[in-house]
Amino acid sequence: MPIAAIAPPPEVVRDAAPNEHATQAAAQFEELLLRQLWSVMRKTVGGFSGGSGPGSGMYAHLMDEAMASHLSRAGGLGMQAQLEEAFGGRPAHAARIPHAIDARPVVREPLVLGPTTGMRVSGATARLQDTATEMITGVAAPRWGRDGRLTAAELASTFHTETPDGTAHFNVRDAAGFQGRYKCNLFAFEMVRRSGFQTPLMPRTHGWGYPHPDSVTVDATDGRLRQDWGRVATGESAESLDDAIVTGDRAFLLTGSGRDGHAGHMAVVERVHQVDYDEAGQIERVIFDGWEARVGGAQRLTRRTWNRYGNPGGELARNGFSQIEVVELLAPRDGQPEIPLSRRVGASLHDGEITQESAASSPPTQENADPASRTSGGRPTETLEARP
């Protein structure tokens, strides 16, 4: 019997009130279709009749119900999102993706990952996986926490430039190991750099450092990053992003700007489960696996949710970002992963050349400093004072 000829039962239609019971109605209707299709297949193929003794018909009916319920939970016929819309609702987990030409959003079903989370992938993201194994150890991971103290081993870039006052290195000691600072951007960019991708550097009063998450997020707003150290991938579907990860073609970073006095945040992506967009094409929610530095130290994430301000939470969610952007990581130019965004940098101070007194009087270097300002041209600017 053609599927189009099967009408929903009255109780399903009655439950399909717009934006209220549409999800339940769609699930019930799809399960009903599966039950009917399985029953027809069982009778046609044979061998699943439930026997020929007393009660065989009841056993066959129970088997039909059990199989339909199991198949529905496993993904069914892939019709639930369309049915839900037909019943007057909106698929709760559908990603709203802006069309490349038509400004109206296109509704897509959420991506369902086939392989298990944490699977080994090849290509670009495999390099990140290898680096994460190296950086997230019982000894090193706590150093990336708020109370941890980083050493030159954690921020081991050999990048340096000459200034009138001396050599500007990648500076760790001047910030006292960044102890007492939230180090999400330090961890994310160091992981990216060690994996061989292009990494931006900001000038500091003494030496070089990594940009602040707020600055990176604001910079990505117009679809392009300064010095093109990465490519803005916001607007792509979860399926497109994750397919590119699994095939080894691409790797990604997440960056979010803070709100109401809360700082932004950064994370490196391993897998992408879901991306929801609003009608303007801005990310409302993203669910992913990856790695980030947290209060207690660097961690691997499983199905972590980031939400823009005003969206409900989720499993292990971070809420309240004013903006979320996806950045594709790129191969280095001429073998040099570090990309200075400006040359206005001061000479570094080295271990032994800085005292506790001078450290205490140094300018603040915390990641959670005031958000980056913007120039008249719309690009964010960082002060010369260092931010982790």
Short mmCIF file of C-alpha atoms in Angstrom, two decimals:
data_model
loop_
_atom_site.label_atom_id
_atom_site.label_comp_id
_atom_site.label_asym_id
_atom_site.label_seq_id
_atom_site.Cartn_x
_atom_site.Cartn_y
_atom_site.Cartn_z
CA MET A 1 0.00 0.00 0.00
CA PRO A 2 1.52 3.41 -0.92
CA ILE A 3 2.48 5.48 2.09
CA ALA A 4 0.64 8.51 0.73
CA ALA A 5 -2.61 6.52 0.87
CA ILE A 6 -2.35 5.87 4.62
CA ALA A 7 -4.30 8.46 6.57
CA PRO A 8 -3.38 9.31 10.17
CA PRO A 9 -5.82 7.95 12.75
CA PRO A 10 -8.22 10.44 14.36
CA GLU A 11 -6.43 10.35 17.73
CA VAL A 12 -3.16 11.38 16.07
CA VAL A 13 -4.77 14.27 14.19
CA ARG A 14 -6.52 15.39 17.36
CA ASP A 15 -3.18 15.43 19.22
CA ALA A 16 -1.47 17.41 16.46
CA ALA A 17 -2.26 20.88 17.78
CA PRO A 18 0.10 23.47 16.23
CA ASN A 19 3.32 23.97 18.21
CA GLU A 20 2.03 21.83 21.07
CA HIS A 21 1.60 18.15 20.25
CA ALA A 22 3.07 18.07 16.76
CA THR A 23 6.24 16.26 17.79
CA GLN A 24 4.35 13.51 19.61
CA ALA A 25 1.83 13.20 16.79
CA ALA A 26 4.55 12.87 14.15
CA ALA A 27 6.35 10.19 16.17
CA GLN A 28 3.11 8.23 16.72
CA PHE A 29 2.15 8.43 13.07
CA GLU A 30 5.58 7.29 11.87
CA GLU A 31 5.49 4.38 14.33
CA LEU A 32 2.05 3.44 12.99
CA LEU A 33 3.42 3.38 9.44
CA LEU A 34 6.35 1.23 10.55
CA ARG A 35 4.03 -1.20 12.30
CA GLN A 36 1.91 -1.59 9.17
CA LEU A 37 4.92 -1.97 6.89
CA TRP A 38 6.55 -4.54 9.20
CA SER A 39 3.29 -6.51 9.44
CA VAL A 40 2.99 -6.66 5.65
CA MET A 41 6.62 -7.70 5.28
CA ARG A 42 6.28 -10.40 7.96
CA LYS A 43 3.24 -11.92 6.28
CA THR A 44 4.87 -11.73 2.85
CA VAL A 45 8.27 -13.17 3.78
CA GLY A 46 7.03 -15.68 6.32
CA GLY A 47 9.00 -17.19 9.17
CA PHE A 48 7.93 -14.50 11.64
CA SER A 49 4.35 -15.61 12.19
CA GLY A 50 4.57 -16.25 15.93
CA GLY A 51 3.86 -19.95 15.50
CA SER A 52 0.68 -21.83 14.77
CA GLY A 53 -0.53 -22.66 18.27
CA PRO A 54 -2.98 -20.86 20.55
CA GLY A 55 -2.11 -17.21 20.93
CA SER A 56 0.09 -17.10 17.86
CA GLY A 57 -1.78 -14.11 16.46
CA MET A 58 -1.27 -12.19 19.71
CA TYR A 59 2.47 -12.97 19.71
CA ALA A 60 2.76 -11.82 16.10
CA HIS A 61 0.94 -8.59 16.93
CA LEU A 62 3.22 -7.95 19.94
CA MET A 63 6.25 -8.57 17.76
CA ASP A 64 4.96 -6.07 15.20
CA GLU A 65 4.56 -3.44 17.93
CA ALA A 66 7.99 -4.13 19.43
CA MET A 67 9.76 -3.96 16.07
CA ALA A 68 7.94 -0.77 15.08
CA SER A 69 8.86 0.87 18.39
CA HIS A 70 12.52 -0.20 18.05
CA LEU A 71 12.78 1.01 14.44
CA SER A 72 11.15 4.31 15.35
CA ARG A 73 13.67 4.96 18.14
CA ALA A 74 16.50 4.08 15.77
CA GLY A 75 15.49 6.80 13.32
CA GLY A 76 12.42 5.36 11.65
CA LEU A 77 11.74 6.25 8.04
CA GLY A 78 13.30 9.71 8.34
CA MET A 79 9.87 11.28 7.98
CA GLN A 80 9.30 12.68 11.46
CA ALA A 81 10.52 16.22 10.71
CA GLN A 82 8.29 16.49 7.62
CA LEU A 83 5.31 15.02 9.46
CA GLU A 84 5.81 17.38 12.37
CA GLU A 85 5.72 20.36 10.04
CA ALA A 86 2.64 18.96 8.32
CA PHE A 87 0.91 18.70 11.71
CA GLY A 88 1.61 22.37 12.41
CA GLY A 89 4.82 22.22 14.41
CA ARG A 90 8.49 22.86 13.86
CA PRO A 91 11.03 20.04 14.28
CA ALA A 92 12.54 20.63 17.70
CA HIS A 93 16.08 19.71 16.65
CA ALA A 94 16.14 20.80 13.02
CA ALA A 95 18.98 23.07 12.04
CA ARG A 96 17.97 26.29 10.33
CA ILE A 97 20.49 26.88 7.58
CA PRO A 98 20.59 30.08 5.52
CA HIS A 99 20.36 29.34 1.81
CA ALA A 100 23.29 30.46 -0.33
CA ILE A 101 21.04 32.51 -2.63
CA ASP A 102 17.58 32.66 -1.10
CA ALA A 103 17.65 34.51 2.24
CA ARG A 104 14.85 32.32 3.65
CA PRO A 105 16.15 29.63 6.03
CA VAL A 106 16.04 25.98 5.00
CA VAL A 107 14.95 23.49 7.67
CA ARG A 108 17.00 20.29 7.86
CA GLU A 109 16.85 17.27 10.10
CA PRO A 110 19.48 16.98 12.83
CA LEU A 111 22.60 15.05 11.99
CA VAL A 112 22.68 11.54 13.48
CA LEU A 113 26.24 10.29 13.84
CA GLY A 114 26.77 6.74 12.66
CA PRO A 115 30.17 5.99 14.22
CA THR A 116 30.52 6.19 17.98
CA THR A 117 31.60 9.45 19.54
CA GLY A 118 35.33 9.71 19.97
CA MET A 119 36.11 7.55 16.96
CA ARG A 120 39.51 7.91 15.39
CA VAL A 121 39.29 10.07 12.26
CA SER A 122 41.87 10.59 9.56
CA GLY A 123 43.41 13.68 8.02
CA ALA A 124 43.12 17.17 9.49
CA THR A 125 41.26 16.45 12.73
CA ALA A 126 43.43 13.40 13.41
CA ARG A 127 46.28 15.84 14.01
CA LEU A 128 44.19 17.54 16.68
CA GLN A 129 43.40 14.18 18.27
CA ASP A 130 47.10 13.35 18.48
CA THR A 131 47.89 16.75 19.98
CA ALA A 132 45.11 16.40 22.55
CA THR A 133 46.58 13.08 23.69
CA GLU A 134 49.90 14.83 24.18
CA MET A 135 48.50 17.88 26.00
CA ILE A 136 45.78 16.37 28.21
CA THR A 137 47.75 14.22 30.63
CA GLY A 138 47.44 13.82 34.37
CA VAL A 139 50.43 16.11 34.87
CA ALA A 140 49.85 18.73 32.17
CA ALA A 141 46.04 19.09 32.13
CA PRO A 142 45.71 20.86 35.53
CA ARG A 143 48.17 23.55 34.42
CA TRP A 144 45.55 24.77 31.94
CA GLY A 145 43.04 25.35 34.75
CA ARG A 146 42.42 28.70 36.40
CA ASP A 147 44.76 27.93 39.30
CA GLY A 148 47.36 26.19 37.15
CA ARG A 149 50.70 27.72 36.31
CA LEU A 150 51.95 27.33 32.75
CA THR A 151 55.59 26.91 31.83
CA ALA A 152 57.56 27.31 28.63
CA ALA A 153 56.80 23.62 27.97
CA GLU A 154 53.08 24.40 27.62
CA LEU A 155 53.57 27.46 25.41
CA ALA A 156 56.60 26.32 23.51
CA SER A 157 56.50 28.40 20.35
CA THR A 158 59.92 29.45 19.08
CA PHE A 159 58.41 32.39 17.19
CA HIS A 160 60.21 35.69 17.86
CA THR A 161 60.82 39.08 16.28
CA GLU A 162 63.42 41.77 16.81
CA THR A 163 62.41 45.13 18.34
CA PRO A 164 64.49 48.26 19.06
CA ASP A 165 64.69 47.12 22.68
CA GLY A 166 65.53 43.49 22.05
CA THR A 167 63.89 40.20 21.06
CA ALA A 168 60.15 39.63 21.45
CA HIS A 169 59.50 35.95 22.17
CA PHE A 170 56.28 34.11 22.88
CA ASN A 171 55.98 35.25 26.48
CA VAL A 172 55.01 33.07 29.44
CA ARG A 173 57.02 34.29 32.42
CA ASP A 174 55.91 37.90 32.34
CA ALA A 175 52.39 36.78 33.14
CA ALA A 176 53.60 34.54 36.01
CA GLY A 177 52.48 31.45 34.14
CA PHE A 178 48.97 32.94 33.77
CA GLN A 179 48.12 31.56 37.20
CA GLY A 180 44.68 32.72 38.33
CA ARG A 181 43.56 33.24 34.71
CA TYR A 182 41.06 31.31 32.65
CA LYS A 183 43.17 29.89 29.82
CA CYS A 184 40.67 28.66 27.21
CA ASN A 185 42.18 30.64 24.33
CA LEU A 186 45.73 29.75 25.36
CA PHE A 187 44.89 26.06 25.29
CA ALA A 188 42.86 26.22 22.06
CA PHE A 189 45.44 28.17 20.08
CA GLU A 190 48.39 26.21 21.45
CA MET A 191 46.63 23.00 20.44
CA VAL A 192 45.98 24.43 16.97
CA ARG A 193 49.59 25.60 16.63
CA ARG A 194 51.07 22.26 17.74
CA SER A 195 48.82 20.49 15.24
CA GLY A 196 50.41 22.51 12.45
CA PHE A 197 47.57 24.90 11.58
CA GLN A 198 47.86 28.66 11.17
CA THR A 199 47.60 30.45 14.51
CA PRO A 200 47.20 34.21 15.12
CA LEU A 201 49.50 36.09 17.49
CA MET A 202 48.80 39.44 19.17
CA PRO A 203 51.48 41.91 20.27
CA ARG A 204 51.88 42.43 23.98
CA THR A 205 53.75 44.88 26.16
CA HIS A 206 56.41 42.19 26.54
CA GLY A 207 56.45 39.59 23.75
CA TRP A 208 53.76 37.79 21.79
CA GLY A 209 50.50 36.18 22.91
CA TYR A 210 47.27 34.67 21.61
CA PRO A 211 44.14 36.77 20.85
CA HIS A 212 41.18 37.00 23.20
CA PRO A 213 38.04 34.98 22.29
CA ASP A 214 35.88 38.12 22.16
CA SER A 215 38.26 39.67 19.65
CA VAL A 216 38.29 36.57 17.43
CA THR A 217 34.50 36.24 17.53
CA VAL A 218 33.87 39.88 16.67
CA ASP A 219 36.49 39.69 13.94
CA ALA A 220 34.59 36.80 12.33
CA THR A 221 31.30 38.72 12.18
CA ASP A 222 31.77 39.91 8.60
CA GLY A 223 32.83 36.46 7.39
CA ARG A 224 36.58 37.05 7.24
CA LEU A 225 39.41 36.95 9.79
CA ARG A 226 42.32 39.38 9.87
CA GLN A 227 45.35 38.09 7.98
CA ASP A 228 43.15 35.17 6.81
CA TRP A 229 44.68 32.85 9.43
CA GLY A 230 41.40 30.85 9.35
CA ARG A 231 38.21 30.70 7.31
CA VAL A 232 34.81 31.52 8.80
CA ALA A 233 32.56 28.45 8.36
CA THR A 234 29.47 29.79 10.13
CA GLY A 235 26.38 29.07 8.03
CA GLU A 236 27.25 25.48 7.11
CA SER A 237 25.07 22.65 8.31
CA ALA A 238 26.13 20.20 11.01
CA GLU A 239 26.15 17.44 8.40
CA SER A 240 28.48 19.38 6.10
CA LEU A 241 30.89 20.21 8.92
CA ASP A 242 30.98 16.70 10.36
CA ASP A 243 31.29 15.02 6.97
CA ALA A 244 34.35 17.16 6.28
CA ILE A 245 35.83 16.11 9.64
CA VAL A 246 35.20 12.40 9.08
CA THR A 247 36.65 12.44 5.57
CA GLY A 248 39.73 14.20 6.95
CA ASP A 249 39.40 17.25 4.73
CA ARG A 250 38.85 19.96 7.35
CA ALA A 251 39.24 20.87 11.02
CA PHE A 252 37.43 23.51 13.09
CA LEU A 253 37.52 25.80 16.10
CA LEU A 254 34.59 27.31 18.02
CA THR A 255 34.75 30.83 19.40
CA GLY A 256 32.12 32.71 21.38
CA SER A 257 31.97 36.29 22.66
CA GLY A 258 30.93 37.07 26.22
CA ARG A 259 27.98 39.03 27.53
CA ASP A 260 27.05 41.02 30.64
CA GLY A 261 30.55 41.00 32.09
CA HIS A 262 31.24 37.35 31.30
CA ALA A 263 34.19 36.63 29.05
CA GLY A 264 34.10 34.74 25.78
CA HIS A 265 35.28 31.20 25.30
CA MET A 266 37.06 28.94 22.80
CA ALA A 267 37.07 25.21 22.08
CA VAL A 268 38.65 22.97 19.44
CA VAL A 269 36.21 20.70 17.59
CA GLU A 270 36.44 16.92 17.21
CA ARG A 271 32.92 16.12 15.94
CA VAL A 272 29.80 18.19 15.19
CA HIS A 273 26.37 16.86 16.20
CA GLN A 274 23.99 19.77 15.67
CA VAL A 275 23.97 23.44 14.65
CA ASP A 276 20.83 25.58 14.96
CA TYR A 277 20.60 28.92 13.16
CA ASP A 278 18.11 31.76 13.49
CA GLU A 279 16.47 33.38 10.49
CA ALA A 280 19.36 35.82 10.13
CA GLY A 281 21.83 32.94 9.81
CA GLN A 282 23.36 33.42 13.28
CA ILE A 283 24.17 30.40 15.42
CA GLU A 284 21.69 29.84 18.24
CA ARG A 285 23.05 26.50 19.44
CA VAL A 286 25.85 24.10 18.60
CA ILE A 287 26.39 20.61 20.03
CA PHE A 288 29.84 19.12 19.52
CA ASP A 289 32.68 16.97 20.82
CA GLY A 290 36.08 18.52 21.28
CA TRP A 291 38.57 19.92 23.76
CA GLU A 292 38.80 23.03 25.93
CA ALA A 293 40.49 24.45 29.03
CA ARG A 294 38.10 24.64 31.96
CA VAL A 295 38.37 25.92 35.53
CA GLY A 296 39.95 22.67 36.72
CA GLY A 297 42.12 22.03 33.67
CA ALA A 298 42.09 20.90 30.05
CA GLN A 299 39.41 18.34 29.18
CA ARG A 300 37.99 16.33 26.31
CA LEU A 301 34.32 17.19 25.70
CA THR A 302 31.47 14.85 24.79
CA ARG A 303 28.27 16.33 23.38
CA ARG A 304 28.92 19.76 24.83
CA THR A 305 26.28 22.43 24.10
CA TRP A 306 26.97 26.10 23.47
CA ASN A 307 23.95 28.43 23.41
CA ARG A 308 23.51 32.01 22.41
CA TYR A 309 21.94 34.24 25.05
CA GLY A 310 18.23 33.51 25.55
CA ASN A 311 18.32 29.86 24.48
CA PRO A 312 17.61 27.12 27.00
CA GLY A 313 20.41 25.02 28.37
CA GLY A 314 21.29 21.48 27.49
CA GLU A 315 23.57 18.71 28.57
CA LEU A 316 26.71 20.29 30.05
CA ALA A 317 25.78 23.55 28.36
CA ARG A 318 27.56 26.87 28.26
CA ASN A 319 24.93 29.59 28.01
CA GLY A 320 24.69 33.27 27.33
CA PHE A 321 27.14 33.90 24.48
CA SER A 322 26.32 37.04 22.55
CA GLN A 323 27.71 35.49 19.37
CA ILE A 324 29.10 32.09 18.30
CA GLU A 325 31.26 31.50 15.23
CA VAL A 326 32.78 28.42 13.56
CA VAL A 327 36.30 28.83 12.19
CA GLU A 328 37.95 26.42 9.77
CA LEU A 329 41.64 25.86 10.50
CA LEU A 330 44.09 26.22 7.63
CA ALA A 331 47.49 24.81 6.72
CA PRO A 332 50.45 27.11 7.40
CA ARG A 333 51.93 29.41 4.81
CA ASP A 334 55.56 28.70 3.96
CA GLY A 335 55.83 26.33 6.91
CA GLN A 336 55.21 29.10 9.46
CA PRO A 337 52.11 28.46 11.62
CA GLU A 338 52.27 31.72 13.62
CA ILE A 339 50.56 34.69 11.94
CA PRO A 340 51.22 38.08 13.64
CA LEU A 341 48.16 40.32 13.42
CA SER A 342 50.29 43.39 14.15
CA ARG A 343 54.00 44.18 14.57
CA ARG A 344 53.71 46.60 17.50
CA VAL A 345 55.34 44.46 20.14
CA GLY A 346 57.76 45.01 23.01
CA ALA A 347 60.84 42.97 23.86
CA SER A 348 60.29 40.00 26.16
CA LEU A 349 61.47 39.67 29.72
CA HIS A 350 62.92 36.27 30.53
CA ASP A 351 62.97 34.06 33.61
CA GLY A 352 65.20 35.59 36.24
CA GLU A 353 64.81 39.08 34.82
CA ILE A 354 61.48 39.76 36.45
CA THR A 355 60.89 40.07 40.18
CA GLN A 356 57.73 39.47 42.17
CA GLU A 357 57.46 43.23 42.66
CA SER A 358 57.64 43.97 38.96
CA ALA A 359 55.22 41.14 38.21
CA ALA A 360 52.74 42.60 40.65
CA SER A 361 53.00 46.03 39.03
CA SER A 362 52.76 44.72 35.46
CA PRO A 363 49.65 45.51 33.42
CA PRO A 364 46.79 42.98 33.75
CA THR A 365 47.16 39.99 31.47
CA GLN A 366 43.97 38.10 32.15
CA GLU A 367 41.86 36.60 29.44
CA ASN A 368 38.79 38.20 30.96
CA ALA A 369 39.95 41.77 30.44
CA ASP A 370 37.59 44.30 28.90
CA PRO A 371 36.26 43.16 25.51
CA ALA A 372 38.14 44.33 22.46
CA SER A 373 37.07 47.64 21.03
CA ARG A 374 36.29 48.12 17.37
CA THR A 375 37.85 50.47 14.87
CA SER A 376 35.85 52.72 12.59
CA GLY A 377 36.33 50.10 9.89
CA GLY A 378 34.51 47.52 11.97
CA ARG A 379 37.58 45.43 12.87
CA PRO A 380 38.29 44.69 16.53
CA THR A 381 41.48 46.04 18.03
CA GLU A 382 43.42 44.78 21.03
CA THR A 383 45.25 47.01 23.45
CA LEU A 384 48.98 46.42 23.69
CA GLU A 385 48.46 45.03 27.18
CA ALA A 386 48.75 41.27 27.01
CA ARG A 387 45.81 38.96 27.20
CA PRO A 388 46.30 35.22 27.57
#
